[in-house]
Amino acid sequence: MAKRIIISALVTLLLGGVGYYISLPPLHIKSSEFWGFLIYIIVVFLVCFFFSGVKKILKNGSYVPKSHRIKMPKTKKMKIIVLSSIAIVIVGFLAIFISSSEMFNAKDYRNLLKVEERDFNEDISEISLSQIPVVDKDTATRLGSRKIGEVVELVSQFNVSDFYTQINYKSAPTRVSPLDYADIIKWISNRSEGIPYYVKIDMATQDTELVKLEIGMKYTPGEFFSRDLMRHVRFSYPTKMFESVTFEIDDNGHPYWNVSYYDYTIGFLGGRDITGIIMVDAVTGEMKNYPVADVPQWVDTVYDSQMLIEQADLWGAYTNGFWNSIFGQKNVVQTTDGYNYLALDDDVWMYTGITSVVDDASNIGFLLVNLRTKEARQYTMNGAEEYSAMESAEGMIQEKNYIATFPILVNIADTPSYFISLKDNAGLVKAYSFVSVTDYQIVGVADTIAGADAEYRRLLKDIGGVKEEEKPEPVTTEVTITVEAVSSAVVDGNTVYYIKSTDGKIYTVGIGVSSNLPFIKAGDVIKATVNSENNAIKSIN
């Protein structure tokens, strides 16, 4: 028996080590991957133990006698053990369900995302047209592939990875992505030098740059064995439950990987939320563990966008508790189908529309969530949801069959507006559009951003959407002027008189104010109504 156990344990240790090296499960009791791996270990051991005890003694064409067969003892004690085990498992599952269920913890699930009501015009100011991002991930992928294709020695060895993380780099919206080995043969040929470049794309200008590193990146998801990014991190942090991986560069252009990890914050298995990141130097492999509160300012992405959407839907669903989300649904809202990113306060914010749970084509507001801090802001406004705005922009030039990108939320003349790029079938941006959030029939389209902006502003002004700056009425005073000197000049085709008083003040007055102006001379005393701000005479009494 002891020999069978030892043999089974050794085989299990070998196969378990191989399985762990490949699958890299977290050694954490709350992880489903851990339990799957544990079941794999138990099954391997039992199979090994069973087959190591089978003695196939061929005798007269039959297998061994009954003495070698394994029998399950049938005793009352065994039945009690089995039934007790089943009862414990059932009670355990019930405890986990109650402690983690949305039914019993609706308020906690709603508070996973703490949302603050804010004013759109105060938070989101107008940005320069030259800073509006026109490059989405699809366009970035095409630009990156085109750029690497210009360098023959690179295109034969590397591809551009599909990360294309959006960051703020030196206050400019930027997408970055590393190169990756074309195949395992190219990895063998180049692994000693590492990956020498990453792609950097300015999302506003579409300028695409291959940034060369002094020392190549040795730790990436495309590596193998110990330099594989996730294997490298897992062996140092065996209990962390990893969520997502992003590629970023710091303010000096040095590349890093940010591996976020999560925990359950409600009950035993509820309220999954990011609790920190492992920052990995892509060149040296050096790692640092940062709780979410301590993440460096230059990092733009800590929280996974899809996780934030899920939390936003929980926030919208449980406004008035669990049962209200099913029956009545008073004040229940949900996010729209899609999201995009904004550069705001030197951070990247995910934004998505908020709509009612009834399937319609309108928004009742927007959510902005900071991808680094998870600060969430709500802006209440009624308007068209994003896909209606996209269809409206496409309809303005429907004969060209352009395809609209998912909108970016911008402020144009204190009007919440969608900015949309329009692409042809080849994925190239051919036109631009601004669409009013509150009235998606107001659409400005042109083949340049400036042209679309000018057309959009004209339409807003025509319907009164652009408010002219209200100027206060000038403050006027009644004065008595003793003239010391007087002279005239022609300004923009109009005669203007300059009157100097004996107290040294100079007054201006247009010829249209009084026909007696040409006859005023030194020593005269006149009474006038004067603008107190600029000493312009409004009338002569």
Coordinates of C-alpha atoms in Angstrom, one line a residue:
M1 CA 0.0 0.0 0.0
A2 CA 2.8 2.4 1.0
K3 CA 4.6 1.7 -2.3
R4 CA 1.4 2.4 -4.3
I5 CA 0.9 5.8 -2.5
I6 CA 4.5 6.8 -3.1
I7 CA 4.4 6.0 -6.8
S8 CA 1.0 7.7 -7.2
A9 CA 2.3 10.8 -5.3
L10 CA 5.4 11.0 -7.5
V11 CA 3.4 10.7 -10.7
T12 CA 0.9 13.3 -9.5
L13 CA 3.7 15.6 -8.5
L14 CA 5.2 15.4 -12.0
L15 CA 1.9 15.8 -13.9
G16 CA 0.7 18.4 -11.4
G17 CA 3.9 20.5 -11.9
V18 CA 3.5 20.3 -15.7
G19 CA -0.2 21.3 -15.4
Y20 CA 0.6 24.2 -13.1
Y21 CA 3.4 25.5 -15.4
I22 CA 1.0 25.5 -18.3
S23 CA -2.2 26.8 -16.7
L24 CA -0.8 29.0 -14.0
P25 CA -3.8 29.0 -11.6
P26 CA -3.8 31.2 -8.6
L27 CA -3.3 29.3 -5.3
H28 CA -6.3 31.0 -3.8
I29 CA -9.3 29.4 -2.2
K30 CA -11.7 31.9 -3.9
S31 CA -10.4 31.1 -7.4
S32 CA -12.4 28.7 -9.6
E33 CA -9.2 28.0 -11.5
F34 CA -7.6 26.8 -8.2
W35 CA -10.5 24.4 -7.6
G36 CA -10.3 23.2 -11.2
F37 CA -6.5 22.5 -10.7
L38 CA -7.2 20.8 -7.3
I39 CA -9.7 18.5 -8.9
Y40 CA -7.2 17.7 -11.7
I41 CA -4.6 16.8 -9.0
I42 CA -7.0 14.6 -7.1
V43 CA -8.1 12.8 -10.3
V44 CA -4.5 12.2 -11.4
F45 CA -3.7 10.7 -8.0
L46 CA -6.7 8.4 -7.9
V47 CA -6.1 7.2 -11.4
C48 CA -2.5 6.5 -10.6
F49 CA -3.4 4.8 -7.3
F50 CA -6.0 2.6 -9.0
F51 CA -3.8 1.4 -11.9
S52 CA -0.8 0.9 -9.6
G53 CA -2.9 -1.6 -7.7
V54 CA -4.2 -3.6 -10.6
K55 CA -2.2 -6.8 -11.1
K56 CA -3.0 -8.3 -14.4
I57 CA -2.0 -11.8 -13.9
L58 CA -3.0 -13.7 -16.9
K59 CA -4.1 -17.2 -15.9
N60 CA -6.2 -19.5 -18.0
G61 CA -7.3 -16.5 -20.0
S62 CA -8.7 -14.6 -17.1
Y63 CA -7.6 -11.8 -14.7
V64 CA -6.6 -12.1 -11.0
P65 CA -8.7 -13.5 -8.3
K66 CA -11.1 -11.6 -6.0
S67 CA -8.3 -11.1 -3.4
H68 CA -6.8 -8.4 -5.7
R69 CA -10.0 -6.6 -6.5
I70 CA -10.8 -3.3 -4.7
K71 CA -14.0 -3.3 -2.7
M72 CA -15.8 -0.4 -1.1
P73 CA -16.5 -1.3 2.5
K74 CA -20.2 -1.3 3.2
T75 CA -20.6 -0.2 6.8
K76 CA -23.0 2.1 8.8
K77 CA -20.1 4.3 9.7
M78 CA -19.2 4.8 6.1
K79 CA -22.8 5.8 5.2
I80 CA -22.7 8.4 8.0
I81 CA -19.5 9.9 6.8
V82 CA -20.8 10.1 3.2
L83 CA -24.1 11.7 4.2
S84 CA -22.4 14.1 6.6
S85 CA -20.0 15.2 3.8
I86 CA -22.9 15.8 1.5
A87 CA -24.7 17.8 4.2
I88 CA -21.6 19.9 4.8
V89 CA -21.2 20.7 1.1
I90 CA -24.9 21.7 0.8
V91 CA -24.6 24.0 3.9
G92 CA -21.4 25.5 2.6
F93 CA -22.9 26.3 -0.8
L94 CA -26.0 27.9 0.9
A95 CA -23.7 30.0 3.1
I96 CA -21.7 31.2 0.1
F97 CA -24.9 32.0 -1.8
I98 CA -26.4 34.0 1.0
S99 CA -23.3 35.9 1.8
S100 CA -22.5 36.7 -1.9
S101 CA -26.0 37.0 -3.4
E102 CA -27.2 40.2 -5.0
M103 CA -30.6 39.4 -3.5
F104 CA -29.3 39.9 0.1
N105 CA -26.6 42.5 -0.7
A106 CA -28.1 44.8 -3.3
K107 CA -26.9 48.0 -1.6
D108 CA -23.3 46.7 -1.4
Y109 CA -23.4 45.8 -5.1
R110 CA -24.7 49.3 -6.0
N111 CA -21.9 50.9 -4.0
L112 CA -19.2 49.0 -5.9
L113 CA -19.3 52.1 -8.1
K114 CA -19.7 55.4 -6.1
V115 CA -21.3 57.9 -8.6
E116 CA -21.3 61.7 -8.1
E117 CA -23.7 63.9 -9.9
R118 CA -21.8 66.7 -11.8
D119 CA -22.3 69.6 -14.2
F120 CA -21.2 68.8 -17.8
N121 CA -20.1 72.3 -18.8
E122 CA -18.1 72.8 -15.6
D123 CA -16.2 69.5 -15.9
I124 CA -15.8 69.2 -19.7
S125 CA -14.5 72.3 -21.3
E126 CA -14.1 72.9 -25.0
I127 CA -10.8 71.4 -26.4
S128 CA -8.8 72.6 -29.4
L129 CA -9.8 70.9 -32.6
S130 CA -6.2 69.8 -33.0
Q131 CA -6.6 67.7 -29.8
I132 CA -9.7 65.7 -30.7
P133 CA -8.8 62.0 -31.1
V134 CA -9.7 60.7 -34.5
V135 CA -8.0 57.3 -34.2
D136 CA -9.9 54.4 -32.8
K137 CA -8.4 51.0 -32.1
D138 CA -9.2 49.7 -35.6
T139 CA -7.6 52.6 -37.3
A140 CA -4.6 52.4 -34.9
T141 CA -4.1 48.8 -35.9
R142 CA -4.0 49.7 -39.6
L143 CA -1.6 52.6 -39.0
G144 CA 0.7 50.3 -36.9
S145 CA 0.7 47.6 -39.5
R146 CA 1.5 50.1 -42.2
K147 CA 4.3 51.6 -40.2
I148 CA 6.1 48.3 -39.5
G149 CA 5.6 47.4 -43.1
E150 CA 7.9 50.3 -44.0
V151 CA 10.8 48.6 -42.3
V152 CA 11.7 45.4 -44.2
E153 CA 14.0 43.9 -41.6
L154 CA 11.2 44.2 -39.0
V155 CA 8.2 43.0 -40.9
S156 CA 9.9 39.7 -41.6
Q157 CA 10.5 39.1 -37.9
F158 CA 7.8 40.9 -35.9
N159 CA 4.1 41.8 -35.9
V160 CA 2.5 44.6 -34.0
S161 CA 0.7 43.3 -30.9
D162 CA -3.1 44.1 -30.7
F163 CA -2.9 45.9 -27.3
Y164 CA -3.0 49.5 -28.6
T165 CA -3.6 50.8 -25.1
Q166 CA -5.0 54.4 -24.9
I167 CA -3.0 56.6 -22.6
N168 CA -2.3 60.3 -22.1
Y169 CA 1.3 60.8 -23.1
K170 CA 2.6 64.4 -22.4
S171 CA -1.0 65.6 -22.4
A172 CA -1.7 64.1 -25.8
P173 CA -4.2 61.2 -26.4
T174 CA -2.0 58.4 -27.6
R175 CA -2.2 54.7 -28.3
V176 CA 0.8 52.4 -27.7
S177 CA 1.5 48.8 -28.5
P178 CA 4.6 46.6 -28.5
L179 CA 5.9 44.5 -31.3
D180 CA 5.6 40.7 -31.0
Y181 CA 7.5 37.8 -32.5
A182 CA 6.0 36.6 -35.8
D183 CA 6.4 33.0 -34.8
I184 CA 8.4 30.7 -32.6
I185 CA 11.2 30.5 -35.2
K186 CA 11.5 34.3 -35.1
W187 CA 11.5 34.1 -31.3
I188 CA 14.5 31.7 -31.3
S189 CA 16.3 34.1 -33.7
N190 CA 15.7 37.3 -31.8
R191 CA 15.1 36.3 -28.2
S192 CA 18.7 37.3 -27.1
E193 CA 18.1 40.9 -28.1
G194 CA 14.4 41.0 -27.2
I195 CA 11.8 43.1 -28.9
P196 CA 13.5 46.4 -30.0
Y197 CA 10.4 48.6 -30.8
Y198 CA 7.0 49.7 -29.8
V199 CA 4.5 51.7 -31.8
K200 CA 3.2 55.1 -30.6
I201 CA 0.3 56.8 -32.4
D202 CA -0.9 60.3 -31.7
M203 CA -4.7 59.9 -31.8
A204 CA -5.3 63.5 -32.9
T205 CA -2.8 63.9 -35.7
Q206 CA -2.5 60.2 -36.6
D207 CA 1.3 60.6 -36.5
T208 CA 2.7 57.0 -36.1
E209 CA 6.2 56.4 -34.7
L210 CA 8.3 53.2 -34.3
V211 CA 10.1 53.9 -31.0
K212 CA 13.4 52.1 -30.7
L213 CA 14.6 51.0 -27.3
E214 CA 18.2 51.0 -26.3
I215 CA 17.7 47.5 -24.8
G216 CA 14.9 45.3 -26.1
M217 CA 11.9 44.1 -24.2
K218 CA 12.6 40.7 -22.7
Y219 CA 9.3 40.2 -20.9
T220 CA 6.1 40.1 -22.9
P221 CA 3.0 37.9 -23.4
G222 CA 4.6 36.6 -26.6
E223 CA 7.7 35.2 -24.8
F224 CA 8.1 31.5 -23.9
F225 CA 9.1 29.7 -20.8
S226 CA 10.3 31.8 -17.8
R227 CA 10.2 35.1 -19.8
D228 CA 6.5 34.7 -20.6
L229 CA 4.9 37.7 -18.8
M230 CA 2.2 35.9 -16.9
R231 CA 4.5 33.0 -15.9
H232 CA 7.1 35.5 -14.7
V233 CA 4.5 37.3 -12.6
R234 CA 2.7 34.2 -11.3
F235 CA 5.9 32.6 -9.9
S236 CA 6.4 35.8 -7.8
Y237 CA 2.8 36.2 -6.8
P238 CA 1.3 32.7 -6.7
T239 CA -1.9 33.7 -4.8
K240 CA -2.9 36.8 -6.8
M241 CA -6.0 36.5 -9.0
F242 CA -5.2 38.3 -12.1
E243 CA -7.7 40.3 -14.1
S244 CA -6.2 42.1 -17.1
V245 CA -2.9 43.2 -18.7
T246 CA -2.2 46.6 -20.2
F247 CA 0.9 48.0 -22.0
E248 CA 1.9 51.5 -21.1
I249 CA 4.9 53.8 -21.2
D250 CA 6.0 56.3 -18.6
D251 CA 6.7 60.0 -19.1
N252 CA 10.2 59.0 -20.4
G253 CA 8.8 56.5 -22.9
H254 CA 10.0 53.5 -21.0
P255 CA 7.7 50.4 -21.5
Y256 CA 5.9 48.7 -18.7
W257 CA 3.2 46.0 -18.3
N258 CA 0.5 46.6 -15.7
V259 CA -1.1 43.3 -14.5
S260 CA -4.2 44.1 -12.4
Y261 CA -5.5 41.7 -9.7
Y262 CA -8.8 41.4 -8.0
D263 CA -10.5 40.1 -4.9
Y264 CA -14.1 39.5 -3.9
T265 CA -15.4 42.3 -1.6
I266 CA -19.0 41.1 -0.9
G267 CA -19.4 37.9 1.1
F268 CA -17.3 35.0 -0.1
L269 CA -17.6 35.2 -3.8
G270 CA -19.4 38.5 -4.6
G271 CA -18.4 42.0 -5.6
R272 CA -15.3 41.2 -7.7
D273 CA -13.2 44.4 -7.8
I274 CA -9.6 45.4 -8.7
T275 CA -7.4 45.8 -5.6
G276 CA -4.1 46.6 -7.1
I277 CA -1.6 46.1 -10.0
I278 CA 1.7 44.4 -10.5
M279 CA 3.9 46.7 -12.6
V280 CA 6.5 44.9 -14.6
D281 CA 9.4 46.6 -16.4
A282 CA 9.2 45.1 -19.9
V283 CA 12.9 45.3 -20.4
T284 CA 14.4 44.1 -17.1
G285 CA 11.4 42.1 -15.7
E286 CA 11.6 44.0 -12.3
M287 CA 8.2 44.0 -10.6
K288 CA 6.5 46.2 -8.1
N289 CA 3.1 45.6 -6.3
Y290 CA 0.9 48.7 -6.0
P291 CA -2.5 48.8 -4.2
V292 CA -4.9 50.9 -6.1
A293 CA -4.5 53.9 -3.8
D294 CA -0.7 54.0 -4.5
V295 CA -0.6 53.6 -8.2
P296 CA 1.7 56.2 -9.8
Q297 CA 0.1 59.2 -11.4
W298 CA 1.4 58.4 -14.9
V299 CA -0.4 55.1 -15.1
D300 CA -3.6 55.5 -17.0
T301 CA -5.3 52.1 -16.8
V302 CA -5.9 50.1 -13.6
Y303 CA -9.5 49.1 -14.0
D304 CA -10.8 46.9 -16.8
S305 CA -13.5 48.7 -18.8
Q306 CA -15.8 45.7 -19.0
M307 CA -15.7 45.3 -15.3
L308 CA -16.6 48.9 -14.9
I309 CA -19.6 48.5 -17.2
E310 CA -20.8 45.6 -15.1
Q311 CA -20.5 47.6 -11.9
A312 CA -22.2 50.6 -13.6
D313 CA -25.1 48.3 -14.5
L314 CA -25.3 47.1 -10.9
W315 CA -25.4 50.7 -9.7
G316 CA -28.2 51.4 -12.1
A317 CA -30.2 48.3 -11.3
Y318 CA -30.3 48.5 -7.5
T319 CA -31.2 52.2 -7.0
N320 CA -34.2 51.1 -4.9
G321 CA -33.2 47.6 -3.9
F322 CA -33.2 44.1 -5.4
W323 CA -36.9 43.5 -5.8
N324 CA -37.5 46.9 -7.5
S325 CA -35.0 45.9 -10.1
I326 CA -37.3 43.0 -11.1
F327 CA -40.8 44.4 -10.2
G328 CA -41.7 48.0 -10.9
Q329 CA -38.2 49.0 -11.9
K330 CA -38.6 52.6 -10.6
N331 CA -35.5 54.7 -11.4
V332 CA -33.8 51.6 -12.8
V333 CA -31.3 52.4 -15.6
Q334 CA -28.6 50.6 -17.5
T335 CA -25.6 51.5 -19.7
T336 CA -25.9 51.7 -23.4
D337 CA -24.3 49.1 -25.7
G338 CA -20.8 50.5 -26.1
Y339 CA -18.2 52.8 -24.5
N340 CA -15.3 55.1 -25.5
Y341 CA -12.6 57.1 -23.8
L342 CA -12.0 60.7 -22.9
A343 CA -8.8 62.5 -22.0
L344 CA -9.7 64.6 -18.9
D345 CA -7.6 66.0 -16.0
D346 CA -4.5 64.2 -17.4
D347 CA -6.3 60.8 -17.0
V348 CA -8.2 58.5 -19.2
W349 CA -11.9 58.2 -18.5
M350 CA -14.3 55.6 -19.8
Y351 CA -17.6 57.1 -20.8
T352 CA -20.9 55.4 -21.6
G353 CA -24.5 56.4 -22.0
I354 CA -27.2 55.8 -19.4
T355 CA -30.6 54.7 -20.7
S356 CA -33.8 53.3 -19.2
V357 CA -34.3 49.5 -19.0
V358 CA -37.0 49.9 -21.6
D359 CA -35.4 49.3 -25.0
D360 CA -35.4 52.7 -26.7
A361 CA -33.1 55.0 -28.6
S362 CA -32.5 57.7 -26.1
N363 CA -30.1 58.5 -23.3
I364 CA -31.0 60.1 -20.0
G365 CA -27.4 60.9 -19.2
F366 CA -23.8 59.8 -19.2
L367 CA -21.3 58.1 -16.9
L368 CA -17.6 59.0 -16.8
V369 CA -15.3 56.7 -14.9
N370 CA -11.6 57.3 -14.2
L371 CA -9.7 54.2 -15.3
R372 CA -7.0 54.8 -12.7
T373 CA -8.9 55.8 -9.6
K374 CA -12.5 54.6 -10.4
E375 CA -13.9 58.0 -9.7
A376 CA -17.3 58.0 -11.3
R377 CA -19.3 61.1 -12.5
Q378 CA -22.9 61.2 -13.7
Y379 CA -24.2 63.9 -16.1
T380 CA -27.9 64.0 -16.5
M381 CA -29.2 65.1 -19.9
N382 CA -31.8 63.8 -22.3
G383 CA -30.7 63.0 -25.8
A384 CA -30.0 60.4 -28.5
E385 CA -28.0 57.3 -27.6
E386 CA -24.8 56.8 -29.5
Y387 CA -26.0 54.5 -32.2
S388 CA -28.8 56.8 -33.2
A389 CA -26.2 59.6 -33.5
M390 CA -24.0 57.3 -35.6
E391 CA -26.8 56.5 -38.0
S392 CA -27.6 60.2 -38.2
A393 CA -24.1 61.1 -39.2
E394 CA -24.0 58.2 -41.8
G395 CA -27.3 59.4 -43.2
M396 CA -25.9 62.9 -44.0
I397 CA -23.6 61.3 -46.7
Q398 CA -25.4 58.0 -47.2
E399 CA -24.5 57.9 -50.9
K400 CA -20.8 57.3 -49.9
N401 CA -21.6 54.4 -47.6
Y402 CA -19.2 55.6 -44.9
I403 CA -19.2 53.7 -41.6
A404 CA -19.4 55.7 -38.4
T405 CA -17.0 55.1 -35.5
F406 CA -18.3 54.9 -31.9
P407 CA -18.7 58.6 -30.8
I408 CA -16.5 60.6 -28.5
L409 CA -18.3 63.0 -26.1
V410 CA -17.1 66.6 -26.5
N411 CA -18.3 70.1 -25.5
I412 CA -19.0 72.4 -28.4
A413 CA -20.2 75.9 -27.5
D414 CA -21.5 74.6 -24.1
T415 CA -23.5 72.0 -26.0
P416 CA -22.9 68.3 -25.2
S417 CA -22.0 66.8 -28.6
Y418 CA -20.8 63.6 -30.2
F419 CA -17.7 63.6 -32.4
I420 CA -17.7 60.9 -35.0
S421 CA -15.2 59.8 -37.6
L422 CA -16.6 58.4 -40.8
K423 CA -14.6 55.6 -42.5
D424 CA -14.7 54.0 -45.9
N425 CA -14.8 50.3 -46.6
A426 CA -11.0 50.1 -46.4
G427 CA -11.1 51.5 -42.9
L428 CA -9.7 54.9 -43.8
V429 CA -11.1 58.1 -42.2
K430 CA -12.7 60.1 -44.9
A431 CA -15.0 62.6 -43.1
Y432 CA -15.8 63.9 -39.7
S433 CA -19.1 64.8 -37.9
F434 CA -20.4 66.6 -34.9
V435 CA -23.9 65.6 -33.7
S436 CA -25.9 67.2 -30.9
V437 CA -26.6 64.9 -28.0
T438 CA -29.9 66.6 -27.3
D439 CA -31.1 66.7 -30.9
Y440 CA -29.4 64.3 -33.2
Q441 CA -30.9 66.0 -36.3
I442 CA -28.3 68.7 -35.8
V443 CA -25.4 67.3 -37.7
G444 CA -22.3 69.0 -39.1
V445 CA -20.3 66.9 -41.6
A446 CA -17.2 67.8 -43.6
D447 CA -14.0 66.2 -44.9
T448 CA -12.0 68.1 -42.3
I449 CA -12.6 68.6 -38.5
A450 CA -12.6 72.3 -38.9
G451 CA -15.2 72.2 -41.6
A452 CA -17.4 69.9 -39.6
D453 CA -17.0 72.2 -36.6
A454 CA -17.9 75.3 -38.5
E455 CA -21.0 73.7 -40.1
Y456 CA -22.1 72.4 -36.7
R457 CA -21.7 75.7 -35.0
R458 CA -23.7 77.4 -37.8
L459 CA -26.5 75.0 -37.3
L460 CA -26.5 75.5 -33.5
K461 CA -26.6 79.3 -34.0
D462 CA -29.4 79.1 -36.4
I463 CA -31.6 77.3 -33.9
G464 CA -30.3 79.4 -31.0
G465 CA -28.1 76.7 -29.6
V466 CA -25.1 78.9 -29.4
K467 CA -25.7 81.7 -27.0
E468 CA -24.2 85.0 -27.8
E469 CA -22.2 86.4 -24.9
E470 CA -24.4 88.6 -22.8
K471 CA -22.8 92.0 -22.2
P472 CA -23.9 94.1 -19.3
E473 CA -25.3 97.5 -20.0
P474 CA -22.6 100.1 -19.7
V475 CA -22.6 102.3 -16.6
T476 CA -23.1 105.9 -17.5
T477 CA -22.7 109.1 -15.6
E478 CA -23.6 112.8 -16.1
V479 CA -20.5 115.0 -16.2
T480 CA -19.7 118.6 -16.8
I481 CA -16.6 119.1 -19.1
T482 CA -14.6 122.3 -19.3
V483 CA -12.8 121.9 -22.7
E484 CA -9.0 122.5 -22.7
A485 CA -8.4 121.2 -26.2
V486 CA -10.3 119.4 -29.0
S487 CA -9.1 117.5 -32.1
S488 CA -10.6 115.0 -34.6
A489 CA -9.5 112.0 -36.6
V490 CA -11.1 109.5 -39.1
V491 CA -11.4 106.0 -37.7
D492 CA -12.8 103.2 -39.9
G493 CA -14.3 105.9 -42.1
N494 CA -16.0 107.7 -39.3
T495 CA -15.0 111.1 -37.7
V496 CA -14.2 110.8 -34.0
Y497 CA -13.6 113.8 -31.8
Y498 CA -11.2 113.8 -28.9
I499 CA -12.0 116.3 -26.1
K500 CA -9.4 117.0 -23.4
S501 CA -10.9 118.5 -20.2
T502 CA -9.1 120.9 -17.9
D503 CA -8.8 118.1 -15.3
G504 CA -6.7 116.0 -17.7
K505 CA -9.3 113.4 -18.8
I506 CA -9.8 112.6 -22.5
Y507 CA -13.2 111.9 -23.9
T508 CA -14.1 110.4 -27.3
V509 CA -17.3 111.1 -29.2
G510 CA -18.5 110.1 -32.7
I511 CA -19.8 112.7 -35.2
G512 CA -23.2 111.1 -35.1
V513 CA -23.7 112.1 -31.4
S514 CA -24.2 115.8 -32.1
S515 CA -24.0 118.2 -35.1
N516 CA -22.4 120.9 -32.9
L517 CA -19.2 118.9 -32.4
P518 CA -17.3 120.8 -35.2
F519 CA -18.0 124.1 -33.4
I520 CA -16.7 123.1 -29.9
K521 CA -13.5 125.0 -28.9
A522 CA -11.3 125.4 -25.9
G523 CA -12.9 127.1 -22.9
D524 CA -16.4 125.8 -23.7
V525 CA -18.4 124.1 -21.0
I526 CA -20.5 121.2 -22.0
K527 CA -22.8 118.7 -20.1
A528 CA -22.6 115.1 -21.4
T529 CA -23.7 111.5 -20.6
V530 CA -20.5 109.4 -20.5
N531 CA -19.7 105.7 -20.4
S532 CA -17.8 105.4 -17.1
E533 CA -15.6 102.4 -18.4
N534 CA -14.0 104.1 -21.4
N535 CA -15.0 107.8 -21.2
A536 CA -17.0 107.6 -24.5
I537 CA -19.6 110.4 -24.7
K538 CA -23.0 108.9 -25.4
S539 CA -24.9 112.2 -25.6
I540 CA -24.4 116.0 -25.3
N541 CA -27.1 117.8 -23.4

